[in-house]
Structure formats: structure tokens, C-alpha cells
PDB file of C-alpha atoms in Angstrom:
ATOM      1  CA  MET A   1      85.675  95.121 112.817  1.00  0.00           C
ATOM      2  CA  THR A   2      82.065  94.026 112.314  1.00  0.00           C
ATOM      3  CA  ILE A   3      80.176  94.088 109.030  1.00  0.00           C
ATOM      4  CA  GLU A   4      77.933  96.803 110.476  1.00  0.00           C
ATOM      5  CA  GLN A   5      80.939  99.015 111.252  1.00  0.00           C
ATOM      6  CA  PHE A   6      82.462  98.242 107.880  1.00  0.00           C
ATOM      7  CA  VAL A   7      79.440  99.223 105.791  1.00  0.00           C
ATOM      8  CA  LYS A   8      79.022 102.491 107.693  1.00  0.00           C
ATOM      9  CA  LEU A   9      82.674 103.380 107.121  1.00  0.00           C
ATOM     10  CA  CYS A  10      82.369 102.472 103.430  1.00  0.00           C
ATOM     11  CA  LYS A  11      79.400 104.776 103.033  1.00  0.00           C
ATOM     12  CA  GLU A  12      81.076 107.606 104.917  1.00  0.00           C
ATOM     13  CA  GLU A  13      84.268 107.342 102.873  1.00  0.00           C
ATOM     14  CA  ASP A  14      82.532 107.290  99.490  1.00  0.00           C
ATOM     15  CA  ILE A  15      79.533 109.567  99.925  1.00  0.00           C
ATOM     16  CA  LYS A  16      80.717 112.453 102.138  1.00  0.00           C
ATOM     17  CA  ASP A  17      78.194 115.259 101.400  1.00  0.00           C
ATOM     18  CA  GLY A  18      76.361 113.295  98.710  1.00  0.00           C
ATOM     19  CA  ASP A  19      76.528 111.139  95.587  1.00  0.00           C
ATOM     20  CA  HIS A  20      76.152 114.118  93.291  1.00  0.00           C
ATOM     21  CA  SER A  21      76.058 111.989  90.140  1.00  0.00           C
ATOM     22  CA  ALA A  22      72.907 110.230  91.336  1.00  0.00           C
ATOM     23  CA  LEU A  23      71.445 113.329  92.958  1.00  0.00           C
ATOM     24  CA  ALA A  24      71.829 115.288  89.737  1.00  0.00           C
ATOM     25  CA  CYS A  25      69.765 113.087  87.442  1.00  0.00           C
ATOM     26  CA  ILE A  26      67.762 110.512  89.410  1.00  0.00           C
ATOM     27  CA  PRO A  27      64.389 111.389  91.030  1.00  0.00           C
ATOM     28  CA  GLU A  28      64.380 111.128  94.825  1.00  0.00           C
ATOM     29  CA  ASN A  29      61.711 108.446  95.140  1.00  0.00           C
ATOM     30  CA  GLU A  30      62.441 106.372  92.046  1.00  0.00           C
ATOM     31  CA  VAL A  31      62.794 102.610  92.554  1.00  0.00           C
ATOM     32  CA  ASP A  32      64.685 100.348  90.146  1.00  0.00           C
ATOM     33  CA  LYS A  33      65.914  96.786  89.750  1.00  0.00           C
ATOM     34  CA  ALA A  34      69.369  95.396  88.948  1.00  0.00           C
ATOM     35  CA  LYS A  35      71.075  92.022  88.766  1.00  0.00           C
ATOM     36  CA  LEU A  36      74.499  90.914  89.946  1.00  0.00           C
ATOM     37  CA  LEU A  37      75.994  89.286  86.857  1.00  0.00           C
ATOM     38  CA  VAL A  38      78.874  86.808  87.062  1.00  0.00           C
ATOM     39  CA  LYS A  39      81.383  87.196  84.218  1.00  0.00           C
ATOM     40  CA  ALA A  40      83.991  84.596  85.178  1.00  0.00           C
ATOM     41  CA  ASP A  41      84.171  81.052  86.480  1.00  0.00           C
ATOM     42  CA  GLY A  42      84.987  80.527  90.143  1.00  0.00           C
ATOM     43  CA  ILE A  43      83.588  80.632  93.670  1.00  0.00           C
ATOM     44  CA  ILE A  44      81.190  83.428  94.575  1.00  0.00           C
ATOM     45  CA  ALA A  45      81.712  85.229  97.885  1.00  0.00           C
ATOM     46  CA  GLY A  46      80.587  88.438  99.567  1.00  0.00           C
ATOM     47  CA  ILE A  47      76.846  88.133  98.965  1.00  0.00           C
ATOM     48  CA  GLU A  48      76.037  88.565 102.651  1.00  0.00           C
ATOM     49  CA  VAL A  49      78.214  91.692 102.811  1.00  0.00           C
ATOM     50  CA  ALA A  50      76.553  93.021  99.659  1.00  0.00           C
ATOM     51  CA  LYS A  51      73.143  92.630 101.286  1.00  0.00           C
ATOM     52  CA  ALA A  52      74.345  94.606 104.307  1.00  0.00           C
ATOM     53  CA  LEU A  53      75.726  97.355 102.066  1.00  0.00           C
ATOM     54  CA  PHE A  54      72.473  97.735 100.144  1.00  0.00           C
ATOM     55  CA  LYS A  55      70.524  97.796 103.408  1.00  0.00           C
ATOM     56  CA  GLU A  56      72.776 100.561 104.736  1.00  0.00           C
ATOM     57  CA  PHE A  57      71.820 102.715 101.743  1.00  0.00           C
ATOM     58  CA  ASP A  58      68.139 101.685 101.642  1.00  0.00           C
ATOM     59  CA  PRO A  59      66.578  99.932 104.652  1.00  0.00           C
ATOM     60  CA  ASN A  60      63.649  98.901 102.435  1.00  0.00           C
ATOM     61  CA  VAL A  61      65.789  97.060  99.887  1.00  0.00           C
ATOM     62  CA  GLU A  62      64.467  93.769  98.518  1.00  0.00           C
ATOM     63  CA  ILE A  63      66.925  91.110  97.375  1.00  0.00           C
ATOM     64  CA  GLU A  64      66.051  87.936  95.514  1.00  0.00           C
ATOM     65  CA  GLN A  65      69.047  85.718  96.201  1.00  0.00           C
ATOM     66  CA  LEU A  66      69.756  82.996  93.621  1.00  0.00           C
ATOM     67  CA  LEU A  67      73.198  81.909  94.821  1.00  0.00           C
ATOM     68  CA  ASN A  68      74.934  81.528  98.184  1.00  0.00           C
ATOM     69  CA  ASP A  69      78.458  82.341  99.306  1.00  0.00           C
ATOM     70  CA  GLY A  70      80.667  79.395  98.392  1.00  0.00           C
ATOM     71  CA  ASP A  71      78.708  78.302  95.319  1.00  0.00           C
ATOM     72  CA  ARG A  72      80.673  77.451  92.204  1.00  0.00           C
ATOM     73  CA  VAL A  73      79.690  79.841  89.398  1.00  0.00           C
ATOM     74  CA  LYS A  74      80.247  80.248  85.689  1.00  0.00           C
ATOM     75  CA  TYR A  75      80.045  83.083  83.201  1.00  0.00           C
ATOM     76  CA  GLY A  76      76.464  84.307  82.825  1.00  0.00           C
ATOM     77  CA  ASP A  77      75.174  83.246  86.240  1.00  0.00           C
ATOM     78  CA  ILE A  78      73.115  85.720  88.250  1.00  0.00           C
ATOM     79  CA  ALA A  79      73.870  85.891  91.965  1.00  0.00           C
ATOM     80  CA  PHE A  80      70.875  87.998  92.957  1.00  0.00           C
ATOM     81  CA  TYR A  81      68.367  90.624  91.918  1.00  0.00           C
ATOM     82  CA  VAL A  82      68.082  93.819  93.945  1.00  0.00           C
ATOM     83  CA  VAL A  83      65.156  96.241  94.060  1.00  0.00           C
ATOM     84  CA  CYS A  84      65.601  99.471  95.952  1.00  0.00           C
ATOM     85  CA  ASN A  85      65.706 103.233  95.770  1.00  0.00           C
ATOM     86  CA  SER A  86      67.520 104.086  92.531  1.00  0.00           C
ATOM     87  CA  ARG A  87      69.876 106.615  94.098  1.00  0.00           C
ATOM     88  CA  ALA A  88      70.780 104.115  96.811  1.00  0.00           C
ATOM     89  CA  LEU A  89      71.367 101.403  94.236  1.00  0.00           C
ATOM     90  CA  LEU A  90      73.737 103.591  92.254  1.00  0.00           C
ATOM     91  CA  SER A  91      75.573 104.782  95.353  1.00  0.00           C
ATOM     92  CA  ALA A  92      76.110 101.246  96.654  1.00  0.00           C
ATOM     93  CA  GLU A  93      77.006  99.714  93.292  1.00  0.00           C
ATOM     94  CA  ARG A  94      80.784 100.131  93.279  1.00  0.00           C
ATOM     95  CA  LEU A  95      81.164  99.290  96.965  1.00  0.00           C
ATOM     96  CA  VAL A  96      79.257  96.053  96.450  1.00  0.00           C
ATOM     97  CA  LEU A  97      81.314  95.133  93.399  1.00  0.00           C
ATOM     98  CA  ASN A  98      84.651  95.977  95.018  1.00  0.00           C
ATOM     99  CA  VAL A  99      83.885  93.768  98.016  1.00  0.00           C
ATOM    100  CA  MET A 100      82.422  90.860  96.066  1.00  0.00           C
ATOM    101  CA  GLN A 101      85.080  90.869  93.358  1.00  0.00           C
ATOM    102  CA  ARG A 102      87.929  90.639  95.884  1.00  0.00           C
ATOM    103  CA  MET A 103      86.225  88.153  98.186  1.00  0.00           C
ATOM    104  CA  SER A 104      85.259  85.942  95.232  1.00  0.00           C
ATOM    105  CA  ALA A 105      88.829  85.997  93.921  1.00  0.00           C
ATOM    106  CA  ILE A 106      90.177  84.913  97.314  1.00  0.00           C
ATOM    107  CA  ALA A 107      87.533  82.207  97.696  1.00  0.00           C
ATOM    108  CA  THR A 108      88.285  80.934  94.190  1.00  0.00           C
ATOM    109  CA  LYS A 109      92.043  80.753  94.757  1.00  0.00           C
ATOM    110  CA  THR A 110      91.522  79.065  98.112  1.00  0.00           C
ATOM    111  CA  ARG A 111      89.234  76.442  96.581  1.00  0.00           C
ATOM    112  CA  ASP A 112      91.893  75.727  93.939  1.00  0.00           C
ATOM    113  CA  PHE A 113      94.427  74.975  96.691  1.00  0.00           C
ATOM    114  CA  VAL A 114      91.954  72.913  98.703  1.00  0.00           C
ATOM    115  CA  ASP A 115      91.058  70.897  95.601  1.00  0.00           C
ATOM    116  CA  ALA A 116      94.752  70.354  94.870  1.00  0.00           C
ATOM    117  CA  VAL A 117      95.264  68.863  98.349  1.00  0.00           C
ATOM    118  CA  GLY A 118      92.223  66.698  97.662  1.00  0.00           C
ATOM    119  CA  GLU A 119      91.534  63.772  99.975  1.00  0.00           C
ATOM    120  CA  LEU A 120      94.646  64.312 102.106  1.00  0.00           C
ATOM    121  CA  SER A 121      94.114  65.436 105.703  1.00  0.00           C
ATOM    122  CA  THR A 122      96.354  68.517 105.368  1.00  0.00           C
ATOM    123  CA  LYS A 123      94.487  71.813 105.821  1.00  0.00           C
ATOM    124  CA  VAL A 124      95.100  74.994 103.813  1.00  0.00           C
ATOM    125  CA  LEU A 125      95.771  78.065 105.977  1.00  0.00           C
ATOM    126  CA  ASP A 126      95.829  81.771 105.234  1.00  0.00           C
ATOM    127  CA  THR A 127      98.322  84.205 106.796  1.00  0.00           C
ATOM    128  CA  ARG A 128      98.446  87.786 108.095  1.00  0.00           C
ATOM    129  CA  LYS A 129      99.463  88.986 104.609  1.00  0.00           C
ATOM    130  CA  THR A 130      96.156  90.784 104.277  1.00  0.00           C
ATOM    131  CA  THR A 131      94.848  94.285 103.572  1.00  0.00           C
ATOM    132  CA  PRO A 132      94.661  96.409 106.740  1.00  0.00           C
ATOM    133  CA  LEU A 133      91.102  96.963 108.018  1.00  0.00           C
ATOM    134  CA  ILE A 134      89.511  94.435 105.649  1.00  0.00           C
ATOM    135  CA  ARG A 135      91.360  91.393 106.964  1.00  0.00           C
ATOM    136  CA  PHE A 136      88.109  90.068 108.425  1.00  0.00           C
ATOM    137  CA  LEU A 137      86.550  90.015 104.947  1.00  0.00           C
ATOM    138  CA  GLU A 138      89.579  88.419 103.308  1.00  0.00           C
ATOM    139  CA  LYS A 139      89.780  85.727 105.966  1.00  0.00           C
ATOM    140  CA  GLN A 140      86.043  85.153 105.690  1.00  0.00           C
ATOM    141  CA  ALA A 141      86.546  84.626 101.961  1.00  0.00           C
ATOM    142  CA  VAL A 142      89.234  82.024 102.687  1.00  0.00           C
ATOM    143  CA  LYS A 143      86.761  80.083 104.811  1.00  0.00           C
ATOM    144  CA  ILE A 144      84.110  80.384 102.115  1.00  0.00           C
ATOM    145  CA  GLY A 145      86.629  78.850  99.715  1.00  0.00           C
ATOM    146  CA  GLY A 146      87.187  75.883 102.032  1.00  0.00           C
ATOM    147  CA  GLY A 147      90.403  76.987 103.734  1.00  0.00           C
ATOM    148  CA  GLU A 148      91.054  77.696 107.395  1.00  0.00           C
ATOM    149  CA  ASN A 149      92.110  80.865 109.160  1.00  0.00           C
ATOM    150  CA  HIS A 150      95.475  80.968 110.919  1.00  0.00           C
ATOM    151  CA  ARG A 151      95.416  83.704 113.545  1.00  0.00           C
ATOM    152  CA  MET A 152      93.262  86.789 113.121  1.00  0.00           C
ATOM    153  CA  GLY A 153      95.929  89.122 114.479  1.00  0.00           C
ATOM    154  CA  LEU A 154      98.813  89.490 116.866  1.00  0.00           C
ATOM    155  CA  TYR A 155      96.489  89.177 119.850  1.00  0.00           C
ATOM    156  CA  ASP A 156      95.029  85.662 119.557  1.00  0.00           C
ATOM    157  CA  MET A 157      98.085  83.434 119.182  1.00  0.00           C
ATOM    158  CA  ILE A 158     101.808  83.502 119.884  1.00  0.00           C
ATOM    159  CA  MET A 159     103.968  83.057 116.785  1.00  0.00           C
ATOM    160  CA  LEU A 160     107.700  83.124 117.350  1.00  0.00           C
ATOM    161  CA  LYS A 161     109.163  83.920 113.948  1.00  0.00           C
ATOM    162  CA  ASP A 162     112.793  84.155 112.910  1.00  0.00           C
ATOM    163  CA  ASN A 163     113.235  87.745 114.085  1.00  0.00           C
ATOM    164  CA  HIS A 164     111.640  87.030 117.467  1.00  0.00           C
ATOM    165  CA  ILE A 165     114.032  84.114 117.886  1.00  0.00           C
ATOM    166  CA  ASP A 166     117.090  86.088 116.829  1.00  0.00           C
ATOM    167  CA  PHE A 167     116.211  89.069 119.027  1.00  0.00           C
ATOM    168  CA  ALA A 168     115.457  86.790 121.994  1.00  0.00           C
ATOM    169  CA  GLY A 169     118.823  85.057 121.721  1.00  0.00           C
ATOM    170  CA  GLY A 170     117.802  81.742 120.216  1.00  0.00           C
ATOM    171  CA  VAL A 171     115.008  79.183 119.935  1.00  0.00           C
ATOM    172  CA  LYS A 172     115.063  77.940 123.515  1.00  0.00           C
ATOM    173  CA  GLN A 173     115.362  81.416 125.000  1.00  0.00           C
ATOM    174  CA  ALA A 174     112.399  82.662 122.940  1.00  0.00           C
ATOM    175  CA  ILE A 175     110.215  79.770 124.078  1.00  0.00           C
ATOM    176  CA  GLN A 176     111.279  80.076 127.708  1.00  0.00           C
ATOM    177  CA  LYS A 177     110.597  83.808 127.800  1.00  0.00           C
ATOM    178  CA  THR A 178     107.234  83.306 126.112  1.00  0.00           C
ATOM    179  CA  LYS A 179     106.091  80.662 128.586  1.00  0.00           C
ATOM    180  CA  ALA A 180     107.155  82.893 131.466  1.00  0.00           C
ATOM    181  CA  TYR A 181     105.264  85.831 129.953  1.00  0.00           C
ATOM    182  CA  LEU A 182     102.070  83.813 129.520  1.00  0.00           C
ATOM    183  CA  LYS A 183     102.254  82.532 133.082  1.00  0.00           C
ATOM    184  CA  ALA A 184     102.965  85.971 134.556  1.00  0.00           C
ATOM    185  CA  ASN A 185     100.039  87.499 132.686  1.00  0.00           C
ATOM    186  CA  ASP A 186      97.656  84.575 133.173  1.00  0.00           C
ATOM    187  CA  LEU A 187      97.190  84.164 129.417  1.00  0.00           C
ATOM    188  CA  ASN A 188      96.141  80.991 127.643  1.00  0.00           C
ATOM    189  CA  LEU A 189      97.469  81.348 124.104  1.00  0.00           C
ATOM    190  CA  LYS A 190      98.775  78.697 121.751  1.00  0.00           C
ATOM    191  CA  ILE A 191     102.460  78.968 120.834  1.00  0.00           C
ATOM    192  CA  GLU A 192     103.767  78.350 117.336  1.00  0.00           C
ATOM    193  CA  VAL A 193     107.489  78.389 116.603  1.00  0.00           C
ATOM    194  CA  GLU A 194     108.974  78.987 113.172  1.00  0.00           C
ATOM    195  CA  THR A 195     111.993  76.827 112.416  1.00  0.00           C
ATOM    196  CA  ARG A 196     114.527  77.304 109.642  1.00  0.00           C
ATOM    197  CA  ASN A 197     116.290  73.950 109.742  1.00  0.00           C
ATOM    198  CA  LEU A 198     116.210  70.530 111.361  1.00  0.00           C
ATOM    199  CA  ASN A 199     118.548  71.650 114.151  1.00  0.00           C
ATOM    200  CA  GLU A 200     116.009  74.280 115.232  1.00  0.00           C
ATOM    201  CA  VAL A 201     113.274  71.628 115.117  1.00  0.00           C
ATOM    202  CA  ARG A 202     115.341  69.527 117.529  1.00  0.00           C
ATOM    203  CA  MET A 203     115.789  72.539 119.839  1.00  0.00           C
ATOM    204  CA  VAL A 204     112.025  73.135 119.915  1.00  0.00           C
ATOM    205  CA  LEU A 205     111.442  69.483 120.757  1.00  0.00           C
ATOM    206  CA  GLU A 206     114.013  69.631 123.550  1.00  0.00           C
ATOM    207  CA  GLU A 207     112.353  72.701 125.107  1.00  0.00           C
ATOM    208  CA  GLY A 208     108.736  71.616 124.485  1.00  0.00           C
ATOM    209  CA  GLY A 209     105.615  73.304 125.833  1.00  0.00           C
ATOM    210  CA  ILE A 210     104.455  74.640 122.481  1.00  0.00           C
ATOM    211  CA  HIS A 211     101.536  73.861 120.166  1.00  0.00           C
ATOM    212  CA  ARG A 212     102.743  73.928 116.560  1.00  0.00           C
ATOM    213  CA  ILE A 213     106.028  73.897 114.672  1.00  0.00           C
ATOM    214  CA  MET A 214     106.307  75.788 111.406  1.00  0.00           C
ATOM    215  CA  LEU A 215     108.741  74.374 108.863  1.00  0.00           C
ATOM    216  CA  ASP A 216     109.727  77.408 106.839  1.00  0.00           C
ATOM    217  CA  ASN A 217     111.300  76.975 103.396  1.00  0.00           C
ATOM    218  CA  PHE A 218     112.230  73.351 104.071  1.00  0.00           C
ATOM    219  CA  SER A 219     112.859  70.973 101.179  1.00  0.00           C
ATOM    220  CA  TYR A 220     110.482  68.041 100.775  1.00  0.00           C
ATOM    221  CA  ASP A 221     113.039  65.660 102.247  1.00  0.00           C
ATOM    222  CA  GLU A 222     113.644  67.977 105.209  1.00  0.00           C
ATOM    223  CA  ILE A 223     109.911  68.237 105.876  1.00  0.00           C
ATOM    224  CA  ARG A 224     109.538  64.447 105.847  1.00  0.00           C
ATOM    225  CA  GLU A 225     112.444  64.172 108.285  1.00  0.00           C
ATOM    226  CA  ALA A 226     110.989  66.915 110.501  1.00  0.00           C
ATOM    227  CA  VAL A 227     107.567  65.262 110.583  1.00  0.00           C
ATOM    228  CA  LYS A 228     109.270  62.009 111.566  1.00  0.00           C
ATOM    229  CA  LEU A 229     111.211  63.762 114.342  1.00  0.00           C
ATOM    230  CA  ILE A 230     108.134  65.560 115.691  1.00  0.00           C
ATOM    231  CA  ASP A 231     106.219  62.255 115.596  1.00  0.00           C
ATOM    232  CA  GLY A 232     102.800  63.770 116.313  1.00  0.00           C
ATOM    233  CA  LYS A 233     103.884  65.534 119.523  1.00  0.00           C
ATOM    234  CA  TYR A 234     102.971  68.901 118.019  1.00  0.00           C
ATOM    235  CA  GLU A 235     101.071  70.150 115.000  1.00  0.00           C
ATOM    236  CA  THR A 236     103.164  70.785 111.909  1.00  0.00           C
ATOM    237  CA  GLU A 237     102.864  73.531 109.317  1.00  0.00           C
ATOM    238  CA  ALA A 238     104.761  73.892 106.057  1.00  0.00           C
ATOM    239  CA  SER A 239     105.330  77.408 104.764  1.00  0.00           C
ATOM    240  CA  GLY A 240     107.284  79.122 102.014  1.00  0.00           C
ATOM    241  CA  GLY A 241     107.372  78.438  98.285  1.00  0.00           C
ATOM    242  CA  ILE A 242     103.963  76.797  98.251  1.00  0.00           C
ATOM    243  CA  ASN A 243     101.951  77.250  95.082  1.00  0.00           C
ATOM    244  CA  LEU A 244      99.343  75.278  93.157  1.00  0.00           C
ATOM    245  CA  ASP A 245     102.038  73.169  91.531  1.00  0.00           C
ATOM    246  CA  THR A 246     103.703  72.236  94.825  1.00  0.00           C
ATOM    247  CA  VAL A 247     100.957  72.231  97.481  1.00  0.00           C
ATOM    248  CA  ARG A 248     100.017  68.586  96.929  1.00  0.00           C
ATOM    249  CA  VAL A 249     103.623  67.437  97.325  1.00  0.00           C
ATOM    250  CA  PHE A 250     103.996  69.459 100.526  1.00  0.00           C
ATOM    251  CA  ALA A 251     100.810  67.894 101.862  1.00  0.00           C
ATOM    252  CA  GLU A 252     102.033  64.421 100.970  1.00  0.00           C
ATOM    253  CA  CYS A 253     105.020  65.016 103.271  1.00  0.00           C
ATOM    254  CA  GLY A 254     102.624  64.510 106.175  1.00  0.00           C
ATOM    255  CA  VAL A 255     102.210  68.018 107.601  1.00  0.00           C
ATOM    256  CA  ASP A 256      98.972  69.025 109.306  1.00  0.00           C
ATOM    257  CA  TYR A 257      98.833  72.422 107.609  1.00  0.00           C
ATOM    258  CA  VAL A 258     100.189  74.343 104.650  1.00  0.00           C
ATOM    259  CA  SER A 259     100.066  78.138 104.907  1.00  0.00           C
ATOM    260  CA  VAL A 260      99.779  80.171 101.714  1.00  0.00           C
ATOM    261  CA  GLY A 261     100.149  83.959 101.769  1.00  0.00           C
ATOM    262  CA  ALA A 262      99.126  84.156  98.118  1.00  0.00           C
ATOM    263  CA  LEU A 263      95.520  83.348  99.053  1.00  0.00           C
ATOM    264  CA  THR A 264      95.111  86.984 100.069  1.00  0.00           C
ATOM    265  CA  HIS A 265      98.084  88.954  98.754  1.00  0.00           C
ATOM    266  CA  SER A 266      98.150  87.799  95.127  1.00  0.00           C
ATOM    267  CA  VAL A 267      94.671  87.626  93.646  1.00  0.00           C
ATOM    268  CA  TYR A 268      93.006  89.229  90.642  1.00  0.00           C
ATOM    269  CA  ASN A 269      89.443  90.368  91.202  1.00  0.00           C
ATOM    270  CA  MET A 270      86.714  88.192  89.771  1.00  0.00           C
ATOM    271  CA  ASP A 271      84.804  89.941  86.970  1.00  0.00           C
ATOM    272  CA  LEU A 272      81.327  90.833  88.253  1.00  0.00           C
ATOM    273  CA  SER A 273      78.925  93.584  87.241  1.00  0.00           C
ATOM    274  CA  LEU A 274      75.661  95.110  88.419  1.00  0.00           C
ATOM    275  CA  LYS A 275      73.327  95.630  85.485  1.00  0.00           C
ATOM    276  CA  ALA A 276      70.016  97.477  85.360  1.00  0.00           C
ATOM    277  CA  VAL A 277      66.947  95.334  84.692  1.00  0.00           C
ATOM    278  CA  LYS A 278      64.290  97.163  82.719  1.00  0.00           C
TER     279      LYS A 278
END
């Protein structure tokens, strides 16, 4: 989904036959000013989407932008001032806040994980544990926070997870069938294989022809052993049980990536508000 499609769908969902609250008491041609007020510390995100939302409601909107996506903010900061048709401003208000509050929360949490990894080369990845239809915004927020996107969907990368492996008859069979499928359909997709223990890591290495090995719910010692076994032949990704208290230790085990579902599925919206300026 593009931002343009998204903002049109947002407007259609919320407005239907009219914002009757604004229509009832606000003159048609009145123009007013408001400010986007930050009420919590963190990383701001969603400003570019907010601009597109306001423009969808009033093509003549004027925005004085004081902050950029990815800036660190504190209580009392002002992200931007907006001047536009008053009815449009009121109609767009909650949509803008909903988007920015969620995106800022995701960007803030991501930055916390990235900062925890610090100078190490390990990258912080998101997952597909996202909200349907707004995944593109949530993943954009991860990038704003300094993380990296895993795959966008089921279409742009092969990931052989535990159920794929079990249904296919085992690790080697799943990889063999996948390589045959890609060849038969002339597809050039990276293959990642989830492993549950060191024996499965060895089976992946024996079969080969993949791109990345996920080490799912491994202990620290098992991850170090797996990284040693893989020896740089393939990318490595640690997953499962990774939080702010443990992410640094996982990274120190030598993996290329740590994937954290909580970046998108367990966040509390950042407190932001749109206040009239008179």
C-alpha cells in the first residue's frame, strides 16, 4: 500500500457522508492554526504521513515543520505548526495523532534496542508481527528508529519455519523442495531456514544453498556454538526471548541479526496532541 492509498482509505473510513461535528459548528471557509505538541520523551515518527493526511483534507494546507522523522524529542517540543481550513484540520486531527503516536512508539522502542546493541555490528530486525494493512507504516517506523526491515511479506523472501519443515518432512527435504520450486518458477529469492537446535543447524549446513540461518530460542552457549559451526558461510539471526535486557548479550554471541517481534506488537502509543493556536 502507498501513502496516497492509505490516506484516501483513512478519510473514507472516518468521514463517510461528513464530519458532522465540524460541519455543525465551524464556518465553511474558516482557517485556523494548530501545533503538534510532544508530551513524552522518545523518537518522533510519522510527520511525513501527517503532512499527506492534512493535504488530503485540504490541498492548500501550510505546514511549518520544526522537527524531522527520527529526531529525539522531549516533553514540550513542537513538531510542526499547521494552518488550513478549520473543518479539514478537525477532521484530520485524530487520524494524524493515531498514525504519529503509533509510529513514534515503534521508532522509540526500536531506537532503545539499537542503542542497547551499541557499537556491535549486529543489526536489529523487525518481523511480520504487524498490524494488517498498516505494516508498511510500522516497518517504516522501525527504519526511522534505526532498525532494519526483515521481509515485507510472504512474497519477497523464503522463510522455512518450524511448521514448513515439519510438514515438508524435515530440514533437508524442505530446503530441497524449495530450491526445486525456485528453479522451476525462475524465481530469485533468498532462503532463510529456522533451526531449533544444533543438529538442525548441521543439517542446513550439509544441504547448503541457503542465505541465512535463524537460531530460534537457542541459549547463549548454543548460539555461540552455532555461529562457530556456520563460520561465516551464511548470515545468522537470533530470535526468541530477546528483550532490552538480553539483546546486547545475544549480539555479543556474534550473530549478524537479532529479530524482535516486540518492536511492532508490544508498544504503547507516544503521547502527542494537536492544540489550537489562537
